[in-house]
C-alpha cells in the first residue's frame, strides 16, 4: 500500500482504502473464498505471513513454531492454512520463481504438522516453467490441487495462488520437521516429479469486475477525502531517499 504512482492508479488499492482494508490483497482472499468456500465450516485458521494478521511470530521452519501454533489451538489443529508470503522480487524470473517455491515448500512443511487431515492449504506462487514440480509435491499430500488467479491479481504479474484441499497422509504423517519430507519412497512418485503435472486453472472473481491492470477515472460527482494507509511500511526501501530530500 505504498505511495507509488502505480498504486495510486490501481483500483483495488483505492477500494481497499475506501473500505478500510489494510492492503489490496484482501480482495484476493475474498475472491478465492467466493470460488472455493475456504472458510465454510472452519473455526481454526492460521495465516502465514498475512499482512498485520500475525498472532504468533516465529521461524516457520522451526518445530517450536509448530508447537506454539498447536498450543494456541489448545492441542487441536488448523482447518485452513493460508500462506501469502513472498520474497523480495529481484526481476530475475527463474530465481524469483525458485525462491518463492522454496517458501511455499517451507509453508507446506509446517502445515503438515499443524493442519488436520482433510484440511486446506492455500499459498501464493509464481507460475513459471518449473511450477509443475511444485504441483507434484503438493499432490502427494492433497487430493485436490488447483491453480487460481484472483481478479485482484494483476494480469501483468505471474503471481497466482495454489489451493490444496483434502490433506491426507498416504505414507503416514511426518514425525519431525527436521526430516526431509521430499525423500520420496516409491518409484512412481519419482516419475511424477520428473514429468509434467497438469492441474486445473480457475479464474476467481467477477469477469466483469474491476480490472487490476486498468486505470479508472475518479468520479467527479463524489467528494473524496485523502486517507492515509492504515498501516504504513515499517522500513520501506525508499526511506533513505525520502529523508535526503527533506534536508
mmCIF file of C-alpha atoms in Angstrom:
data_model
loop_
_atom_site.group_PDB
_atom_site.id
_atom_site.type_symbol
_atom_site.label_atom_id
_atom_site.label_comp_id
_atom_site.label_asym_id
_atom_site.label_seq_id
_atom_site.Cartn_x
_atom_site.Cartn_y
_atom_site.Cartn_z
ATOM 1 C CA UNK A 1 0.000 0.000 0.000
ATOM 2 C CA UNK A 2 2.872 2.357 -0.791
ATOM 3 C CA UNK A 3 2.522 5.731 -2.485
ATOM 4 C CA UNK A 4 3.908 4.851 -5.898
ATOM 5 C CA UNK A 5 2.126 6.123 -8.991
ATOM 6 C CA UNK A 6 1.129 2.579 -9.955
ATOM 7 C CA UNK A 7 -0.542 2.000 -6.602
ATOM 8 C CA UNK A 8 -2.458 5.270 -6.910
ATOM 9 C CA UNK A 9 -3.876 4.162 -10.249
ATOM 10 C CA UNK A 10 -4.756 0.681 -9.059
ATOM 11 C CA UNK A 11 -8.493 0.361 -8.451
ATOM 12 C CA UNK A 12 -8.091 -2.293 -5.740
ATOM 13 C CA UNK A 13 -5.672 -0.065 -3.848
ATOM 14 C CA UNK A 14 -8.282 2.691 -3.846
ATOM 15 C CA UNK A 15 -11.113 0.321 -2.933
ATOM 16 C CA UNK A 16 -9.075 -1.127 -0.061
ATOM 17 C CA UNK A 17 -8.575 2.332 1.417
ATOM 18 C CA UNK A 18 -12.244 3.204 0.922
ATOM 19 C CA UNK A 19 -13.439 0.019 2.627
ATOM 20 C CA UNK A 20 -10.919 0.086 5.472
ATOM 21 C CA UNK A 21 -8.717 -2.862 4.470
ATOM 22 C CA UNK A 22 -5.040 -2.706 5.324
ATOM 23 C CA UNK A 23 -3.973 -3.956 1.901
ATOM 24 C CA UNK A 24 -5.383 -4.607 -1.568
ATOM 25 C CA UNK A 25 -4.570 -8.295 -1.086
ATOM 26 C CA UNK A 26 -7.756 -8.570 0.985
ATOM 27 C CA UNK A 27 -9.689 -8.684 -2.279
ATOM 28 C CA UNK A 28 -7.605 -11.626 -3.491
ATOM 29 C CA UNK A 29 -8.564 -13.646 -0.426
ATOM 30 C CA UNK A 30 -12.207 -12.596 -0.738
ATOM 31 C CA UNK A 31 -12.305 -13.743 -4.370
ATOM 32 C CA UNK A 32 -10.587 -17.028 -3.523
ATOM 33 C CA UNK A 33 -13.139 -17.659 -0.776
ATOM 34 C CA UNK A 34 -16.028 -16.870 -3.141
ATOM 35 C CA UNK A 35 -14.777 -19.553 -5.541
ATOM 36 C CA UNK A 36 -13.557 -22.260 -3.161
ATOM 37 C CA UNK A 37 -15.595 -21.501 0.008
ATOM 38 C CA UNK A 38 -12.424 -21.753 2.051
ATOM 39 C CA UNK A 39 -13.972 -20.511 5.290
ATOM 40 C CA UNK A 40 -17.077 -22.695 5.199
ATOM 41 C CA UNK A 41 -17.115 -24.929 8.267
ATOM 42 C CA UNK A 42 -13.786 -23.639 9.587
ATOM 43 C CA UNK A 43 -13.128 -22.234 13.022
ATOM 44 C CA UNK A 44 -9.353 -22.644 13.340
ATOM 45 C CA UNK A 45 -7.452 -20.783 10.635
ATOM 46 C CA UNK A 46 -3.741 -19.975 10.530
ATOM 47 C CA UNK A 47 -2.435 -17.225 8.213
ATOM 48 C CA UNK A 48 1.291 -17.396 7.387
ATOM 49 C CA UNK A 49 2.822 -14.001 6.553
ATOM 50 C CA UNK A 50 -0.607 -12.385 6.299
ATOM 51 C CA UNK A 51 -0.141 -8.631 6.434
ATOM 52 C CA UNK A 52 -0.665 -7.448 10.025
ATOM 53 C CA UNK A 53 -2.680 -10.537 10.972
ATOM 54 C CA UNK A 54 0.100 -12.487 12.672
ATOM 55 C CA UNK A 55 -0.645 -13.608 16.224
ATOM 56 C CA UNK A 56 2.381 -15.892 16.598
ATOM 57 C CA UNK A 57 5.758 -14.796 15.267
ATOM 58 C CA UNK A 58 8.438 -17.369 14.623
ATOM 59 C CA UNK A 59 10.555 -19.243 12.124
ATOM 60 C CA UNK A 60 8.198 -21.395 10.039
ATOM 61 C CA UNK A 61 10.999 -23.926 9.570
ATOM 62 C CA UNK A 62 11.310 -24.482 13.340
ATOM 63 C CA UNK A 63 9.488 -27.206 15.256
ATOM 64 C CA UNK A 64 8.986 -24.761 18.138
ATOM 65 C CA UNK A 65 6.794 -22.578 15.921
ATOM 66 C CA UNK A 66 4.576 -25.527 15.005
ATOM 67 C CA UNK A 67 4.311 -26.445 18.687
ATOM 68 C CA UNK A 68 3.357 -22.853 19.571
ATOM 69 C CA UNK A 69 0.599 -22.844 16.949
ATOM 70 C CA UNK A 70 -0.827 -26.152 18.169
ATOM 71 C CA UNK A 71 -0.644 -24.801 21.710
ATOM 72 C CA UNK A 72 -2.613 -21.750 20.575
ATOM 73 C CA UNK A 73 -5.361 -24.142 19.425
ATOM 74 C CA UNK A 74 -5.186 -25.989 22.783
ATOM 75 C CA UNK A 75 -3.777 -29.147 21.224
ATOM 76 C CA UNK A 76 -6.039 -29.060 18.182
ATOM 77 C CA UNK A 77 -5.048 -28.421 14.600
ATOM 78 C CA UNK A 78 -5.992 -25.845 11.991
ATOM 79 C CA UNK A 79 -8.693 -26.360 9.375
ATOM 80 C CA UNK A 80 -7.098 -23.881 6.965
ATOM 81 C CA UNK A 81 -3.584 -22.538 6.418
ATOM 82 C CA UNK A 82 -3.062 -19.525 4.144
ATOM 83 C CA UNK A 83 0.457 -18.512 3.132
ATOM 84 C CA UNK A 84 0.666 -15.083 1.488
ATOM 85 C CA UNK A 85 4.406 -14.689 1.914
ATOM 86 C CA UNK A 86 6.745 -13.726 -0.906
ATOM 87 C CA UNK A 87 10.445 -12.887 -1.176
ATOM 88 C CA UNK A 88 11.703 -9.535 -2.411
ATOM 89 C CA UNK A 89 11.325 -9.773 -6.179
ATOM 90 C CA UNK A 90 14.674 -9.363 -7.938
ATOM 91 C CA UNK A 91 13.384 -9.228 -11.505
ATOM 92 C CA UNK A 92 15.238 -12.439 -12.384
ATOM 93 C CA UNK A 93 12.237 -14.621 -13.112
ATOM 94 C CA UNK A 94 13.919 -18.018 -12.712
ATOM 95 C CA UNK A 95 15.452 -17.027 -9.376
ATOM 96 C CA UNK A 96 12.260 -15.345 -8.156
ATOM 97 C CA UNK A 97 10.279 -18.466 -9.033
ATOM 98 C CA UNK A 98 12.766 -20.707 -7.216
ATOM 99 C CA UNK A 99 12.793 -18.571 -4.051
ATOM 100 C CA UNK A 100 9.006 -18.436 -3.974
ATOM 101 C CA UNK A 101 8.772 -22.207 -4.479
ATOM 102 C CA UNK A 102 11.130 -22.751 -1.542
ATOM 103 C CA UNK A 103 8.934 -20.500 0.585
ATOM 104 C CA UNK A 104 5.841 -22.494 -0.430
ATOM 105 C CA UNK A 105 7.600 -25.745 0.463
ATOM 106 C CA UNK A 106 8.585 -24.330 3.859
ATOM 107 C CA UNK A 107 4.965 -23.308 4.453
ATOM 108 C CA UNK A 108 3.838 -26.775 3.343
ATOM 109 C CA UNK A 109 6.290 -28.419 5.725
ATOM 110 C CA UNK A 110 4.919 -26.664 8.797
ATOM 111 C CA UNK A 111 1.349 -27.088 7.515
ATOM 112 C CA UNK A 112 1.744 -30.864 7.552
ATOM 113 C CA UNK A 113 2.282 -30.577 11.307
ATOM 114 C CA UNK A 114 -0.423 -28.039 12.175
ATOM 115 C CA UNK A 115 -3.171 -28.878 9.655
ATOM 116 C CA UNK A 116 -5.793 -31.514 10.369
ATOM 117 C CA UNK A 117 -6.437 -34.333 7.894
ATOM 118 C CA UNK A 118 -8.876 -33.175 5.240
ATOM 119 C CA UNK A 119 -7.719 -29.581 5.774
ATOM 120 C CA UNK A 120 -6.931 -26.910 3.195
ATOM 121 C CA UNK A 121 -3.649 -25.203 2.314
ATOM 122 C CA UNK A 122 -3.519 -22.028 0.196
ATOM 123 C CA UNK A 123 -0.264 -20.415 -0.904
ATOM 124 C CA UNK A 124 0.911 -17.696 -3.225
ATOM 125 C CA UNK A 125 3.150 -18.919 -6.025
ATOM 126 C CA UNK A 126 4.829 -17.659 -9.177
ATOM 127 C CA UNK A 127 3.760 -19.579 -12.264
ATOM 128 C CA UNK A 128 6.962 -20.333 -14.126
ATOM 129 C CA UNK A 129 8.059 -23.144 -16.384
ATOM 130 C CA UNK A 130 9.042 -25.373 -13.439
ATOM 131 C CA UNK A 131 5.867 -24.876 -11.382
ATOM 132 C CA UNK A 132 4.669 -28.351 -12.398
ATOM 133 C CA UNK A 133 7.190 -29.904 -9.998
ATOM 134 C CA UNK A 134 5.720 -27.886 -7.159
ATOM 135 C CA UNK A 135 2.245 -29.128 -8.080
ATOM 136 C CA UNK A 136 3.587 -32.691 -7.945
ATOM 137 C CA UNK A 137 4.930 -32.179 -4.411
ATOM 138 C CA UNK A 138 1.626 -30.737 -3.256
ATOM 139 C CA UNK A 139 -0.325 -33.513 -4.972
ATOM 140 C CA UNK A 140 1.363 -36.089 -2.758
ATOM 141 C CA UNK A 141 -0.413 -34.668 0.286
ATOM 142 C CA UNK A 142 -3.671 -33.198 -1.039
ATOM 143 C CA UNK A 143 -6.472 -34.823 -3.016
ATOM 144 C CA UNK A 144 -7.303 -31.671 -4.963
ATOM 145 C CA UNK A 145 -4.740 -29.132 -6.221
ATOM 146 C CA UNK A 146 -5.940 -26.120 -8.222
ATOM 147 C CA UNK A 147 -4.111 -23.067 -9.545
ATOM 148 C CA UNK A 148 -6.225 -19.934 -9.047
ATOM 149 C CA UNK A 149 -5.845 -16.380 -10.316
ATOM 150 C CA UNK A 150 -7.949 -13.791 -8.456
ATOM 151 C CA UNK A 151 -9.273 -10.845 -10.440
ATOM 152 C CA UNK A 152 -7.474 -8.548 -7.985
ATOM 153 C CA UNK A 153 -4.131 -10.044 -9.036
ATOM 154 C CA UNK A 154 -2.660 -8.121 -11.940
ATOM 155 C CA UNK A 155 -2.612 -9.938 -15.275
ATOM 156 C CA UNK A 156 0.846 -8.490 -15.847
ATOM 157 C CA UNK A 157 2.079 -10.439 -12.801
ATOM 158 C CA UNK A 158 2.876 -14.159 -12.840
ATOM 159 C CA UNK A 159 1.539 -14.346 -9.292
ATOM 160 C CA UNK A 160 -1.147 -16.959 -8.683
ATOM 161 C CA UNK A 161 -2.412 -18.990 -5.751
ATOM 162 C CA UNK A 162 -2.399 -22.742 -5.317
ATOM 163 C CA UNK A 163 -5.436 -24.096 -3.472
ATOM 164 C CA UNK A 164 -4.863 -27.554 -1.980
ATOM 165 C CA UNK A 165 -7.834 -29.322 -0.394
ATOM 166 C CA UNK A 166 -8.208 -32.686 1.310
ATOM 167 C CA UNK A 167 -4.981 -33.247 3.234
ATOM 168 C CA UNK A 168 -4.087 -36.930 3.512
ATOM 169 C CA UNK A 169 -1.024 -38.918 4.527
ATOM 170 C CA UNK A 170 -0.709 -41.915 2.213
ATOM 171 C CA UNK A 171 2.756 -42.657 3.637
ATOM 172 C CA UNK A 172 1.935 -41.649 7.208
ATOM 173 C CA UNK A 173 2.241 -38.181 8.781
ATOM 174 C CA UNK A 174 5.744 -36.713 9.186
ATOM 175 C CA UNK A 175 7.163 -37.202 12.655
ATOM 176 C CA UNK A 176 9.565 -34.261 12.671
ATOM 177 C CA UNK A 177 10.072 -31.059 10.724
ATOM 178 C CA UNK A 178 13.767 -31.883 10.645
ATOM 179 C CA UNK A 179 13.088 -34.793 8.296
ATOM 180 C CA UNK A 180 13.350 -34.232 4.554
ATOM 181 C CA UNK A 181 9.737 -34.880 3.620
ATOM 182 C CA UNK A 182 10.688 -34.871 -0.059
ATOM 183 C CA UNK A 183 12.766 -38.054 0.189
ATOM 184 C CA UNK A 184 10.176 -39.955 -1.818
ATOM 185 C CA UNK A 185 9.927 -43.685 -1.055
ATOM 186 C CA UNK A 186 8.294 -45.006 -4.223
ATOM 187 C CA UNK A 187 9.366 -45.111 -7.836
ATOM 188 C CA UNK A 188 6.025 -43.874 -9.188
ATOM 189 C CA UNK A 189 6.368 -40.740 -7.040
ATOM 190 C CA UNK A 190 9.764 -40.039 -8.603
ATOM 191 C CA UNK A 191 8.213 -40.441 -12.034
ATOM 192 C CA UNK A 192 5.514 -37.907 -11.155
ATOM 193 C CA UNK A 193 8.093 -35.326 -10.107
ATOM 194 C CA UNK A 194 10.149 -35.841 -13.257
ATOM 195 C CA UNK A 195 7.204 -35.407 -15.618
ATOM 196 C CA UNK A 196 4.514 -32.816 -16.132
ATOM 197 C CA UNK A 197 1.741 -32.448 -13.561
ATOM 198 C CA UNK A 198 -1.229 -30.601 -15.060
ATOM 199 C CA UNK A 199 -3.677 -29.008 -12.642
ATOM 200 C CA UNK A 200 -6.983 -27.239 -13.089
ATOM 201 C CA UNK A 201 -6.760 -23.458 -13.509
ATOM 202 C CA UNK A 202 -9.534 -21.242 -12.161
ATOM 203 C CA UNK A 203 -10.067 -17.515 -12.503
ATOM 204 C CA UNK A 204 -11.625 -16.064 -9.333
ATOM 205 C CA UNK A 205 -13.837 -13.026 -9.154
ATOM 206 C CA UNK A 206 -16.417 -11.427 -11.408
ATOM 207 C CA UNK A 207 -15.178 -11.458 -15.013
ATOM 208 C CA UNK A 208 -16.923 -8.112 -15.478
ATOM 209 C CA UNK A 209 -15.488 -6.701 -12.258
ATOM 210 C CA UNK A 210 -12.668 -4.250 -11.694
ATOM 211 C CA UNK A 211 -9.502 -4.861 -13.730
ATOM 212 C CA UNK A 212 -6.307 -4.572 -11.672
ATOM 213 C CA UNK A 213 -4.287 -3.554 -14.749
ATOM 214 C CA UNK A 214 -6.646 -0.821 -15.898
ATOM 215 C CA UNK A 215 -6.783 2.806 -14.796
ATOM 216 C CA UNK A 216 -10.158 4.180 -13.762
ATOM 217 C CA UNK A 217 -11.069 7.881 -13.578
ATOM 218 C CA UNK A 218 -12.198 9.355 -10.290
ATOM 219 C CA UNK A 219 -15.894 10.124 -10.167
ATOM 220 C CA UNK A 220 -16.157 13.921 -10.113
ATOM 221 C CA UNK A 221 -19.652 13.699 -8.642
ATOM 222 C CA UNK A 222 -18.350 12.213 -5.397
ATOM 223 C CA UNK A 223 -16.471 14.016 -2.661
ATOM 224 C CA UNK A 224 -13.148 12.359 -1.879
ATOM 225 C CA UNK A 225 -11.030 12.922 1.197
ATOM 226 C CA UNK A 226 -7.393 11.873 1.444
ATOM 227 C CA UNK A 227 -6.841 8.874 3.718
ATOM 228 C CA UNK A 228 -3.501 7.636 4.933
ATOM 229 C CA UNK A 229 -2.890 3.874 4.765
ATOM 230 C CA UNK A 230 -3.995 2.077 7.927
ATOM 231 C CA UNK A 231 -0.507 0.632 8.268
ATOM 232 C CA UNK A 232 2.454 2.383 6.673
ATOM 233 C CA UNK A 233 5.579 0.417 5.654
ATOM 234 C CA UNK A 234 7.819 -0.263 8.656
ATOM 235 C CA UNK A 235 11.133 0.038 6.832
ATOM 236 C CA UNK A 236 10.494 0.943 3.186
ATOM 237 C CA UNK A 237 13.443 0.872 0.754
ATOM 238 C CA UNK A 238 12.772 4.487 -0.248
ATOM 239 C CA UNK A 239 13.071 5.829 3.329
ATOM 240 C CA UNK A 240 16.706 6.960 2.932
ATOM 241 C CA UNK A 241 15.990 8.767 -0.347
ATOM 242 C CA UNK A 242 12.944 10.466 1.165
ATOM 243 C CA UNK A 243 14.966 11.573 4.180
ATOM 244 C CA UNK A 244 17.693 13.085 1.992
ATOM 245 C CA UNK A 245 15.119 15.154 0.070
ATOM 246 C CA UNK A 246 13.714 16.696 3.246
ATOM 247 C CA UNK A 247 17.063 18.091 4.372
#
